[in-house]
């Protein structure tokens, strides 16, 4: 099983605590490749062929990102828009990702209590991830249970280490 982690954090090396730790964890694992997408494409000029080749070489793909405005950072949206081409990822002949697995690994600033119908945000995490889940289905990928870290702004060092260990287990399962 080869796993490709696509990390989307605009400040992975100058501000990120949680995603930086998760990337460091993933980089040390056999069978796991990490691509730092904001470092590769600071101007959002994505090399579509390079991204598609990386996808083809993987059995499992992970979209790792911090939750921004109840969604993904902008570069992941741009990546979807340009990499998942018609005739390649969907539509006639668009079967290149069929059967591969997709997992979202997301750090969420707010605590889980706020992500409830009766909570402050009035909506759940799985509901907010529906566009990504629907995208996975549309391109024939198997949607795995998301790896989510809630309360990411207030994690203790011990909680972060525990989350990193759990992430390693999910990436190598
Ligand atoms: C632009 C921006 C938007 C954010 N939007 C949300 C949000 O909608 N919901 C939330 O729970 N946290 C939100 N946060 C908090 C981030 O999710 C949190 O800072 C991040 O997951 C921490 O991971 P890091 O240490 O890798 O940066 C936002 C942070 C930023 C900078």
PDB file of C-alpha atoms and ligand atoms in Angstrom:
ATOM      1  CA  UNK A   1       0.000   0.000   0.000  1.00  0.00           C
ATOM      2  CA  UNK A   2       1.493   3.340  -1.036  1.00  0.00           C
ATOM      3  CA  UNK A   3       0.068   6.460   0.552  1.00  0.00           C
ATOM      4  CA  UNK A   4       0.382   9.982  -0.817  1.00  0.00           C
ATOM      5  CA  UNK A   5      -0.159  12.808   1.654  1.00  0.00           C
ATOM      6  CA  UNK A   6      -0.975  16.096  -0.046  1.00  0.00           C
ATOM      7  CA  UNK A   7      -0.420  18.738   2.634  1.00  0.00           C
ATOM      8  CA  UNK A   8      -2.136  22.080   2.104  1.00  0.00           C
ATOM      9  CA  UNK A   9      -1.081  24.657   4.694  1.00  0.00           C
ATOM     10  CA  UNK A  10      -0.047  28.188   3.655  1.00  0.00           C
ATOM     11  CA  UNK A  11       2.204  28.520   6.729  1.00  0.00           C
ATOM     12  CA  UNK A  12       3.477  25.003   7.239  1.00  0.00           C
ATOM     13  CA  UNK A  13       6.983  26.272   8.050  1.00  0.00           C
ATOM     14  CA  UNK A  14       6.130  29.594   9.667  1.00  0.00           C
ATOM     15  CA  UNK A  15       3.195  29.321  12.002  1.00  0.00           C
ATOM     16  CA  UNK A  16       1.708  25.853  11.830  1.00  0.00           C
ATOM     17  CA  UNK A  17       2.017  23.725  14.935  1.00  0.00           C
ATOM     18  CA  UNK A  18      -0.457  20.892  14.347  1.00  0.00           C
ATOM     19  CA  UNK A  19      -0.042  20.276  10.627  1.00  0.00           C
ATOM     20  CA  UNK A  20       3.726  20.711  10.858  1.00  0.00           C
ATOM     21  CA  UNK A  21       3.809  17.947  13.482  1.00  0.00           C
ATOM     22  CA  UNK A  22       1.572  15.691  11.377  1.00  0.00           C
ATOM     23  CA  UNK A  23       3.716  16.227   8.282  1.00  0.00           C
ATOM     24  CA  UNK A  24       6.878  15.404  10.246  1.00  0.00           C
ATOM     25  CA  UNK A  25       5.194  12.214  11.449  1.00  0.00           C
ATOM     26  CA  UNK A  26       4.065  11.213   7.957  1.00  0.00           C
ATOM     27  CA  UNK A  27       7.500  11.882   6.436  1.00  0.00           C
ATOM     28  CA  UNK A  28       9.065   9.249   8.661  1.00  0.00           C
ATOM     29  CA  UNK A  29       6.762   6.423   7.592  1.00  0.00           C
ATOM     30  CA  UNK A  30       7.570   3.647   5.104  1.00  0.00           C
ATOM     31  CA  UNK A  31       5.318   3.690   2.068  1.00  0.00           C
ATOM     32  CA  UNK A  32       4.201   7.279   2.696  1.00  0.00           C
ATOM     33  CA  UNK A  33       5.132  10.222   0.454  1.00  0.00           C
ATOM     34  CA  UNK A  34       4.360  13.815   1.413  1.00  0.00           C
ATOM     35  CA  UNK A  35       3.944  16.705  -0.988  1.00  0.00           C
ATOM     36  CA  UNK A  36       4.001  20.198   0.519  1.00  0.00           C
ATOM     37  CA  UNK A  37       1.607  21.814  -1.937  1.00  0.00           C
ATOM     38  CA  UNK A  38       1.940  25.450  -0.855  1.00  0.00           C
ATOM     39  CA  UNK A  39       5.737  25.171  -1.116  1.00  0.00           C
ATOM     40  CA  UNK A  40       5.409  23.644  -4.590  1.00  0.00           C
ATOM     41  CA  UNK A  41       2.858  26.170  -5.808  1.00  0.00           C
ATOM     42  CA  UNK A  42       3.137  29.466  -3.905  1.00  0.00           C
ATOM     43  CA  UNK A  43       1.579  31.232  -6.906  1.00  0.00           C
ATOM     44  CA  UNK A  44      -1.216  28.643  -7.309  1.00  0.00           C
ATOM     45  CA  UNK A  45       0.306  27.648 -10.660  1.00  0.00           C
ATOM     46  CA  UNK A  46      -0.238  23.921 -10.195  1.00  0.00           C
ATOM     47  CA  UNK A  47       1.694  21.425 -12.343  1.00  0.00           C
ATOM     48  CA  UNK A  48      -1.292  19.283 -13.293  1.00  0.00           C
ATOM     49  CA  UNK A  49       0.730  16.495 -14.910  1.00  0.00           C
ATOM     50  CA  UNK A  50       3.045  16.180 -11.900  1.00  0.00           C
ATOM     51  CA  UNK A  51       0.079  16.005  -9.549  1.00  0.00           C
ATOM     52  CA  UNK A  52      -1.691  13.429 -11.698  1.00  0.00           C
ATOM     53  CA  UNK A  53       1.452  11.268 -11.890  1.00  0.00           C
ATOM     54  CA  UNK A  54       1.797  11.395  -8.106  1.00  0.00           C
ATOM     55  CA  UNK A  55      -1.840  10.322  -7.779  1.00  0.00           C
ATOM     56  CA  UNK A  56      -1.420   7.423 -10.199  1.00  0.00           C
ATOM     57  CA  UNK A  57       1.499   6.061  -8.161  1.00  0.00           C
ATOM     58  CA  UNK A  58      -0.575   5.965  -4.954  1.00  0.00           C
ATOM     59  CA  UNK A  59      -3.120   3.483  -3.643  1.00  0.00           C
ATOM     60  CA  UNK A  60      -4.336   5.903  -0.995  1.00  0.00           C
ATOM     61  CA  UNK A  61      -4.436   9.697  -1.103  1.00  0.00           C
ATOM     62  CA  UNK A  62      -4.686  11.969   1.938  1.00  0.00           C
ATOM     63  CA  UNK A  63      -5.758  15.594   1.799  1.00  0.00           C
ATOM     64  CA  UNK A  64      -4.242  17.124   4.925  1.00  0.00           C
ATOM     65  CA  UNK A  65      -5.191  20.691   5.820  1.00  0.00           C
ATOM     66  CA  UNK A  66      -6.271  23.080   8.564  1.00  0.00           C
ATOM     67  CA  UNK A  67      -9.995  23.875   8.555  1.00  0.00           C
ATOM     68  CA  UNK A  68     -10.397  27.404   7.166  1.00  0.00           C
ATOM     69  CA  UNK A  69     -13.791  29.084   7.110  1.00  0.00           C
ATOM     70  CA  UNK A  70     -15.600  25.751   7.472  1.00  0.00           C
ATOM     71  CA  UNK A  71     -13.824  24.482   4.395  1.00  0.00           C
ATOM     72  CA  UNK A  72     -10.379  23.925   2.899  1.00  0.00           C
ATOM     73  CA  UNK A  73      -7.533  26.364   2.306  1.00  0.00           C
ATOM     74  CA  UNK A  74      -7.846  27.933  -1.138  1.00  0.00           C
ATOM     75  CA  UNK A  75      -5.047  25.943  -2.790  1.00  0.00           C
ATOM     76  CA  UNK A  76      -6.835  22.634  -2.180  1.00  0.00           C
ATOM     77  CA  UNK A  77      -9.922  24.002  -3.926  1.00  0.00           C
ATOM     78  CA  UNK A  78      -7.741  25.179  -6.817  1.00  0.00           C
ATOM     79  CA  UNK A  79      -6.047  21.764  -6.884  1.00  0.00           C
ATOM     80  CA  UNK A  80      -9.423  20.036  -7.223  1.00  0.00           C
ATOM     81  CA  UNK A  81     -10.483  22.437  -9.962  1.00  0.00           C
ATOM     82  CA  UNK A  82      -7.420  21.879 -12.161  1.00  0.00           C
ATOM     83  CA  UNK A  83      -6.101  18.391 -11.329  1.00  0.00           C
ATOM     84  CA  UNK A  84      -9.370  16.450 -11.411  1.00  0.00           C
ATOM     85  CA  UNK A  85      -9.810  16.867 -15.144  1.00  0.00           C
ATOM     86  CA  UNK A  86     -12.748  15.750 -17.244  1.00  0.00           C
ATOM     87  CA  UNK A  87     -11.812  12.607 -19.148  1.00  0.00           C
ATOM     88  CA  UNK A  88      -9.171  11.833 -16.527  1.00  0.00           C
ATOM     89  CA  UNK A  89     -10.879  11.877 -13.140  1.00  0.00           C
ATOM     90  CA  UNK A  90     -14.515  11.884 -14.223  1.00  0.00           C
ATOM     91  CA  UNK A  91     -16.695  11.812 -17.334  1.00  0.00           C
ATOM     92  CA  UNK A  92     -16.082   9.594 -20.374  1.00  0.00           C
ATOM     93  CA  UNK A  93     -12.797   7.751 -19.883  1.00  0.00           C
ATOM     94  CA  UNK A  94     -12.270   9.508 -16.564  1.00  0.00           C
ATOM     95  CA  UNK A  95     -11.508   6.476 -14.486  1.00  0.00           C
ATOM     96  CA  UNK A  96      -7.881   7.006 -13.474  1.00  0.00           C
ATOM     97  CA  UNK A  97      -8.575   7.312  -9.759  1.00  0.00           C
ATOM     98  CA  UNK A  98     -11.217   4.611  -9.544  1.00  0.00           C
ATOM     99  CA  UNK A  99     -10.681   2.222  -6.661  1.00  0.00           C
ATOM    100  CA  UNK A 100      -8.110   4.358  -4.851  1.00  0.00           C
ATOM    101  CA  UNK A 101      -8.801   5.482  -1.296  1.00  0.00           C
ATOM    102  CA  UNK A 102      -9.197   9.066  -0.141  1.00  0.00           C
ATOM    103  CA  UNK A 103      -8.837  10.235   3.445  1.00  0.00           C
ATOM    104  CA  UNK A 104      -9.162  13.747   4.753  1.00  0.00           C
ATOM    105  CA  UNK A 105      -6.872  14.708   7.639  1.00  0.00           C
ATOM    106  CA  UNK A 106      -8.105  17.985   9.048  1.00  0.00           C
ATOM    107  CA  UNK A 107      -7.157  20.097  12.043  1.00  0.00           C
ATOM    108  CA  UNK A 108     -10.102  22.046  13.369  1.00  0.00           C
ATOM    109  CA  UNK A 109      -9.564  25.070  15.591  1.00  0.00           C
ATOM    110  CA  UNK A 110     -12.916  24.872  17.373  1.00  0.00           C
ATOM    111  CA  UNK A 111     -13.849  22.193  19.898  1.00  0.00           C
ATOM    112  CA  UNK A 112     -16.155  19.375  18.805  1.00  0.00           C
ATOM    113  CA  UNK A 113     -18.996  20.700  21.021  1.00  0.00           C
ATOM    114  CA  UNK A 114     -19.414  23.656  18.671  1.00  0.00           C
ATOM    115  CA  UNK A 115     -19.900  21.354  15.676  1.00  0.00           C
ATOM    116  CA  UNK A 116     -23.330  20.078  16.631  1.00  0.00           C
ATOM    117  CA  UNK A 117     -26.836  20.984  15.491  1.00  0.00           C
ATOM    118  CA  UNK A 118     -27.468  22.420  18.950  1.00  0.00           C
ATOM    119  CA  UNK A 119     -23.948  23.871  19.190  1.00  0.00           C
ATOM    120  CA  UNK A 120     -22.583  27.300  18.299  1.00  0.00           C
ATOM    121  CA  UNK A 121     -22.073  26.517  14.602  1.00  0.00           C
ATOM    122  CA  UNK A 122     -25.300  24.493  14.178  1.00  0.00           C
ATOM    123  CA  UNK A 123     -23.690  22.031  11.784  1.00  0.00           C
ATOM    124  CA  UNK A 124     -21.537  18.925  12.122  1.00  0.00           C
ATOM    125  CA  UNK A 125     -18.061  18.246  10.794  1.00  0.00           C
ATOM    126  CA  UNK A 126     -19.209  15.373   8.535  1.00  0.00           C
ATOM    127  CA  UNK A 127     -21.861  17.688   7.050  1.00  0.00           C
ATOM    128  CA  UNK A 128     -19.254  20.345   6.287  1.00  0.00           C
ATOM    129  CA  UNK A 129     -17.036  17.734   4.619  1.00  0.00           C
ATOM    130  CA  UNK A 130     -19.856  16.592   2.295  1.00  0.00           C
ATOM    131  CA  UNK A 131     -18.490  18.468  -0.760  1.00  0.00           C
ATOM    132  CA  UNK A 132     -15.217  16.566  -0.415  1.00  0.00           C
ATOM    133  CA  UNK A 133     -17.006  13.257   0.155  1.00  0.00           C
ATOM    134  CA  UNK A 134     -19.214  13.899  -2.872  1.00  0.00           C
ATOM    135  CA  UNK A 135     -16.140  14.734  -4.944  1.00  0.00           C
ATOM    136  CA  UNK A 136     -14.532  11.445  -3.890  1.00  0.00           C
ATOM    137  CA  UNK A 137     -17.628   9.542  -4.973  1.00  0.00           C
ATOM    138  CA  UNK A 138     -17.790  11.427  -8.276  1.00  0.00           C
ATOM    139  CA  UNK A 139     -14.224  10.427  -9.154  1.00  0.00           C
ATOM    140  CA  UNK A 140     -14.654   6.814  -8.048  1.00  0.00           C
ATOM    141  CA  UNK A 141     -12.509   6.975  -4.926  1.00  0.00           C
ATOM    142  CA  UNK A 142     -13.362   5.191  -1.705  1.00  0.00           C
ATOM    143  CA  UNK A 143     -14.028   7.722   1.056  1.00  0.00           C
ATOM    144  CA  UNK A 144     -12.297   6.719   4.273  1.00  0.00           C
ATOM    145  CA  UNK A 145     -13.328   7.855   7.734  1.00  0.00           C
ATOM    146  CA  UNK A 146     -11.792  11.329   8.144  1.00  0.00           C
ATOM    147  CA  UNK A 147      -8.965  11.886  10.589  1.00  0.00           C
ATOM    148  CA  UNK A 148     -10.002  15.018  12.471  1.00  0.00           C
ATOM    149  CA  UNK A 149      -8.279  16.843  15.315  1.00  0.00           C
ATOM    150  CA  UNK A 150     -10.686  19.152  17.106  1.00  0.00           C
ATOM    151  CA  UNK A 151      -9.663  21.954  19.433  1.00  0.00           C
ATOM    152  CA  UNK A 152      -6.455  22.287  17.423  1.00  0.00           C
ATOM    153  CA  UNK A 153      -5.789  25.762  18.793  1.00  0.00           C
ATOM    154  CA  UNK A 154      -5.610  24.496  22.361  1.00  0.00           C
ATOM    155  CA  UNK A 155      -3.970  21.089  22.185  1.00  0.00           C
ATOM    156  CA  UNK A 156      -1.464  20.236  24.894  1.00  0.00           C
ATOM    157  CA  UNK A 157       1.889  18.826  23.801  1.00  0.00           C
ATOM    158  CA  UNK A 158       0.772  15.387  25.013  1.00  0.00           C
ATOM    159  CA  UNK A 159      -2.482  15.602  23.044  1.00  0.00           C
ATOM    160  CA  UNK A 160      -0.577  16.589  19.918  1.00  0.00           C
ATOM    161  CA  UNK A 161       1.834  13.673  20.307  1.00  0.00           C
ATOM    162  CA  UNK A 162      -1.078  11.302  20.805  1.00  0.00           C
ATOM    163  CA  UNK A 163      -2.760  12.682  17.674  1.00  0.00           C
ATOM    164  CA  UNK A 164       0.473  12.250  15.695  1.00  0.00           C
ATOM    165  CA  UNK A 165       0.701   8.611  16.780  1.00  0.00           C
ATOM    166  CA  UNK A 166      -2.918   8.031  15.804  1.00  0.00           C
ATOM    167  CA  UNK A 167      -2.225   9.663  12.428  1.00  0.00           C
ATOM    168  CA  UNK A 168       0.728   7.345  11.822  1.00  0.00           C
ATOM    169  CA  UNK A 169      -1.513   4.378  12.612  1.00  0.00           C
ATOM    170  CA  UNK A 170      -4.167   5.570  10.157  1.00  0.00           C
ATOM    171  CA  UNK A 171      -1.591   6.223   7.417  1.00  0.00           C
ATOM    172  CA  UNK A 172      -0.060   2.781   7.699  1.00  0.00           C
ATOM    173  CA  UNK A 173      -3.233   0.758   8.395  1.00  0.00           C
TER     174      UNK A 173
HETATM  175  C1  LIG B   1      -8.004  31.821   7.808  1.00  0.00           C
HETATM  176  C2  LIG B   1      -8.397  30.916   8.937  1.00  0.00           C
HETATM  177  C3  LIG B   1      -9.682  30.403   8.973  1.00  0.00           C
HETATM  178  C4  LIG B   1     -10.057  29.522   9.996  1.00  0.00           C
HETATM  179  N1  LIG B   1     -11.327  29.022  10.006  1.00  0.00           N
HETATM  180  C5  LIG B   1     -11.698  28.136  10.972  1.00  0.00           C
HETATM  181  C6  LIG B   1     -13.007  27.576  10.966  1.00  0.00           C
HETATM  182  O1  LIG B   1     -13.834  27.841  10.096  1.00  0.00           O
HETATM  183  N2  LIG B   1     -13.331  26.712  11.955  1.00  0.00           N
HETATM  184  C7  LIG B   1     -12.441  26.357  12.936  1.00  0.00           C
HETATM  185  O2  LIG B   1     -12.801  25.551  13.799  1.00  0.00           O
HETATM  186  N3  LIG B   1     -11.168  26.861  12.950  1.00  0.00           N
HETATM  187  C8  LIG B   1     -10.788  27.735  11.988  1.00  0.00           C
HETATM  188  N4  LIG B   1      -9.502  28.255  11.974  1.00  0.00           N
HETATM  189  C9  LIG B   1      -8.516  27.735  12.939  1.00  0.00           C
HETATM  190  C10 LIG B   1      -7.631  26.665  12.250  1.00  0.00           C
HETATM  191  O3  LIG B   1      -8.399  25.529  11.897  1.00  0.00           O
HETATM  192  C11 LIG B   1      -6.478  26.256  13.174  1.00  0.00           C
HETATM  193  O4  LIG B   1      -5.704  27.432  13.362  1.00  0.00           O
HETATM  194  C12 LIG B   1      -5.608  25.175  12.586  1.00  0.00           C
HETATM  195  O5  LIG B   1      -6.349  23.970  12.397  1.00  0.00           O
HETATM  196  C13 LIG B   1      -4.431  24.879  13.488  1.00  0.00           C
HETATM  197  O6  LIG B   1      -3.495  24.056  12.768  1.00  0.00           O
HETATM  198  P1  LIG B   1      -1.992  24.556  12.513  1.00  0.00           P
HETATM  199  O7  LIG B   1      -1.308  24.622  13.866  1.00  0.00           O
HETATM  200  O8  LIG B   1      -1.388  23.501  11.645  1.00  0.00           O
HETATM  201  O9  LIG B   1      -2.057  25.875  11.829  1.00  0.00           O
HETATM  202  C14 LIG B   1      -9.126  29.157  11.000  1.00  0.00           C
HETATM  203  C15 LIG B   1      -7.821  29.692  10.953  1.00  0.00           C
HETATM  204  C16 LIG B   1      -7.469  30.572   9.946  1.00  0.00           C
HETATM  205  C17 LIG B   1      -6.067  31.133   9.922  1.00  0.00           C
END
